[in-house]
């Protein structure tokens, strides 16, 4: 999630390719998708959505 929050697309891609839980939540209920969107990292958000991120959280 830190990679999404900080805008590190390459690291996000690495985690997804290595089967990280794309819909994992932090202690506050935030997902990587939420953090990417909150920080205006739209390319990461798009990548997460293309790879199955849940938009219903």
Short mmCIF file of N, CA and C in Angstrom, two decimals:
data_model
loop_
_atom_site.label_atom_id
_atom_site.label_comp_id
_atom_site.label_asym_id
_atom_site.label_seq_id
_atom_site.Cartn_x
_atom_site.Cartn_y
_atom_site.Cartn_z
N UNK A 1 0.80 -1.19 0.00
CA UNK A 1 0.00 0.00 0.00
C UNK A 1 0.85 1.26 0.00
N UNK A 2 1.99 1.19 0.62
CA UNK A 2 2.86 2.36 0.64
C UNK A 2 3.31 2.71 -0.77
N UNK A 3 3.53 1.69 -1.60
CA UNK A 3 3.92 1.94 -2.99
C UNK A 3 2.83 2.71 -3.73
N UNK A 4 1.58 2.36 -3.49
CA UNK A 4 0.45 3.07 -4.12
C UNK A 4 0.36 4.50 -3.60
N UNK A 5 0.52 4.65 -2.31
CA UNK A 5 0.43 5.96 -1.68
C UNK A 5 1.53 6.90 -2.17
N UNK A 6 2.72 6.33 -2.40
CA UNK A 6 3.88 7.14 -2.79
C UNK A 6 4.05 7.26 -4.30
N UNK A 7 3.20 6.58 -5.08
CA UNK A 7 3.27 6.71 -6.53
C UNK A 7 4.31 5.85 -7.21
N UNK A 8 4.67 4.74 -6.60
CA UNK A 8 5.70 3.87 -7.17
C UNK A 8 5.04 2.75 -8.00
N UNK A 9 4.75 3.05 -9.26
CA UNK A 9 4.06 2.11 -10.14
C UNK A 9 4.84 0.82 -10.32
N UNK A 10 6.15 0.91 -10.50
CA UNK A 10 6.95 -0.30 -10.71
C UNK A 10 6.83 -1.25 -9.53
N UNK A 11 6.84 -0.73 -8.33
CA UNK A 11 6.73 -1.58 -7.15
C UNK A 11 5.31 -2.16 -7.02
N UNK A 12 4.31 -1.37 -7.34
CA UNK A 12 2.93 -1.87 -7.34
C UNK A 12 2.81 -3.02 -8.34
N UNK A 13 3.36 -2.84 -9.53
CA UNK A 13 3.33 -3.90 -10.55
C UNK A 13 4.03 -5.15 -10.04
N UNK A 14 5.16 -4.99 -9.40
CA UNK A 14 5.90 -6.12 -8.85
C UNK A 14 5.04 -6.90 -7.85
N UNK A 15 4.41 -6.18 -6.93
CA UNK A 15 3.58 -6.85 -5.93
C UNK A 15 2.41 -7.59 -6.56
N UNK A 16 1.75 -6.96 -7.52
CA UNK A 16 0.61 -7.60 -8.18
C UNK A 16 1.07 -8.84 -8.95
N UNK A 17 2.18 -8.72 -9.66
CA UNK A 17 2.71 -9.86 -10.42
C UNK A 17 3.12 -11.01 -9.51
N UNK A 18 3.44 -10.71 -8.27
CA UNK A 18 3.84 -11.74 -7.32
C UNK A 18 2.72 -12.10 -6.35
N UNK A 19 1.49 -11.85 -6.80
CA UNK A 19 0.28 -12.31 -6.15
C UNK A 19 0.01 -11.71 -4.77
N UNK A 20 0.40 -10.46 -4.59
CA UNK A 20 0.02 -9.76 -3.35
C UNK A 20 -1.49 -9.58 -3.36
N UNK A 21 -2.09 -9.51 -2.19
CA UNK A 21 -3.53 -9.30 -2.09
C UNK A 21 -3.85 -7.86 -2.48
N UNK A 22 -4.38 -7.70 -3.66
CA UNK A 22 -4.64 -6.37 -4.21
C UNK A 22 -5.71 -5.60 -3.44
N UNK A 23 -6.53 -6.33 -2.69
CA UNK A 23 -7.62 -5.71 -1.93
C UNK A 23 -7.37 -5.69 -0.42
N UNK A 24 -6.13 -5.89 -0.01
CA UNK A 24 -5.80 -5.84 1.41
C UNK A 24 -6.11 -4.45 1.96
N UNK A 25 -6.49 -4.40 3.23
CA UNK A 25 -6.81 -3.13 3.89
C UNK A 25 -5.83 -2.87 5.02
N UNK A 26 -5.51 -1.59 5.23
CA UNK A 26 -4.68 -1.23 6.37
C UNK A 26 -5.55 -1.16 7.63
N UNK A 27 -4.98 -0.72 8.73
CA UNK A 27 -5.71 -0.66 10.00
C UNK A 27 -6.92 0.28 9.96
N UNK A 28 -6.92 1.20 9.00
CA UNK A 28 -8.02 2.16 8.88
C UNK A 28 -9.03 1.77 7.79
N UNK A 29 -8.83 0.60 7.19
CA UNK A 29 -9.74 0.13 6.16
C UNK A 29 -9.44 0.64 4.76
N UNK A 30 -8.29 1.26 4.58
CA UNK A 30 -7.90 1.80 3.27
C UNK A 30 -7.21 0.72 2.45
N UNK A 31 -7.53 0.67 1.15
CA UNK A 31 -6.88 -0.26 0.23
C UNK A 31 -5.84 0.50 -0.59
N UNK A 32 -5.05 -0.24 -1.34
CA UNK A 32 -4.06 0.39 -2.22
C UNK A 32 -4.75 1.30 -3.23
N UNK A 33 -5.91 0.88 -3.73
CA UNK A 33 -6.66 1.71 -4.68
C UNK A 33 -7.07 3.03 -4.04
N UNK A 34 -7.59 2.97 -2.84
CA UNK A 34 -8.00 4.19 -2.14
C UNK A 34 -6.82 5.14 -1.94
N UNK A 35 -5.68 4.58 -1.55
CA UNK A 35 -4.50 5.41 -1.30
C UNK A 35 -3.99 6.03 -2.60
N UNK A 36 -4.02 5.26 -3.69
CA UNK A 36 -3.59 5.80 -4.98
C UNK A 36 -4.49 6.96 -5.40
N UNK A 37 -5.79 6.77 -5.27
CA UNK A 37 -6.73 7.83 -5.66
C UNK A 37 -6.62 9.05 -4.76
N UNK A 38 -6.47 8.84 -3.47
CA UNK A 38 -6.37 9.96 -2.52
C UNK A 38 -5.14 10.82 -2.80
N UNK A 39 -4.10 10.19 -3.37
CA UNK A 39 -2.86 10.92 -3.66
C UNK A 39 -2.71 11.26 -5.14
N UNK A 40 -3.80 11.11 -5.89
CA UNK A 40 -3.86 11.47 -7.31
C UNK A 40 -2.87 10.70 -8.17
N UNK A 41 -2.63 9.44 -7.82
CA UNK A 41 -1.79 8.57 -8.62
C UNK A 41 -2.71 7.74 -9.52
N UNK A 42 -3.24 8.41 -10.55
CA UNK A 42 -4.28 7.81 -11.37
C UNK A 42 -3.78 6.66 -12.23
N UNK A 43 -2.53 6.68 -12.64
CA UNK A 43 -1.97 5.57 -13.41
C UNK A 43 -1.93 4.31 -12.55
N UNK A 44 -1.58 4.45 -11.30
CA UNK A 44 -1.57 3.31 -10.38
C UNK A 44 -3.00 2.83 -10.14
N UNK A 45 -3.92 3.74 -9.94
CA UNK A 45 -5.32 3.37 -9.74
C UNK A 45 -5.84 2.59 -10.94
N UNK A 46 -5.54 3.06 -12.12
CA UNK A 46 -5.96 2.37 -13.34
C UNK A 46 -5.36 0.97 -13.42
N UNK A 47 -4.09 0.86 -13.09
CA UNK A 47 -3.43 -0.44 -13.09
C UNK A 47 -4.09 -1.38 -12.10
N UNK A 48 -4.37 -0.89 -10.90
CA UNK A 48 -5.02 -1.72 -9.88
C UNK A 48 -6.40 -2.17 -10.34
N UNK A 49 -7.16 -1.27 -10.93
CA UNK A 49 -8.49 -1.62 -11.43
C UNK A 49 -8.40 -2.67 -12.54
N UNK A 50 -7.45 -2.49 -13.44
CA UNK A 50 -7.26 -3.45 -14.54
C UNK A 50 -6.88 -4.83 -14.03
N UNK A 51 -6.35 -4.87 -12.81
CA UNK A 51 -5.89 -6.14 -12.24
C UNK A 51 -6.78 -6.66 -11.13
N UNK A 52 -8.01 -6.16 -11.07
CA UNK A 52 -9.00 -6.74 -10.18
C UNK A 52 -9.23 -6.07 -8.85
N UNK A 53 -8.77 -4.84 -8.69
CA UNK A 53 -9.03 -4.15 -7.43
C UNK A 53 -10.53 -3.97 -7.25
N UNK A 54 -10.99 -4.16 -6.03
CA UNK A 54 -12.40 -4.05 -5.69
C UNK A 54 -12.77 -2.58 -5.51
N UNK A 55 -13.79 -2.14 -6.22
CA UNK A 55 -14.23 -0.75 -6.11
C UNK A 55 -15.38 -0.58 -5.13
N UNK A 56 -15.81 -1.63 -4.50
CA UNK A 56 -16.96 -1.57 -3.60
C UNK A 56 -16.58 -1.32 -2.15
N UNK A 57 -15.31 -1.15 -1.85
CA UNK A 57 -14.88 -0.92 -0.46
C UNK A 57 -15.18 0.49 -0.04
#
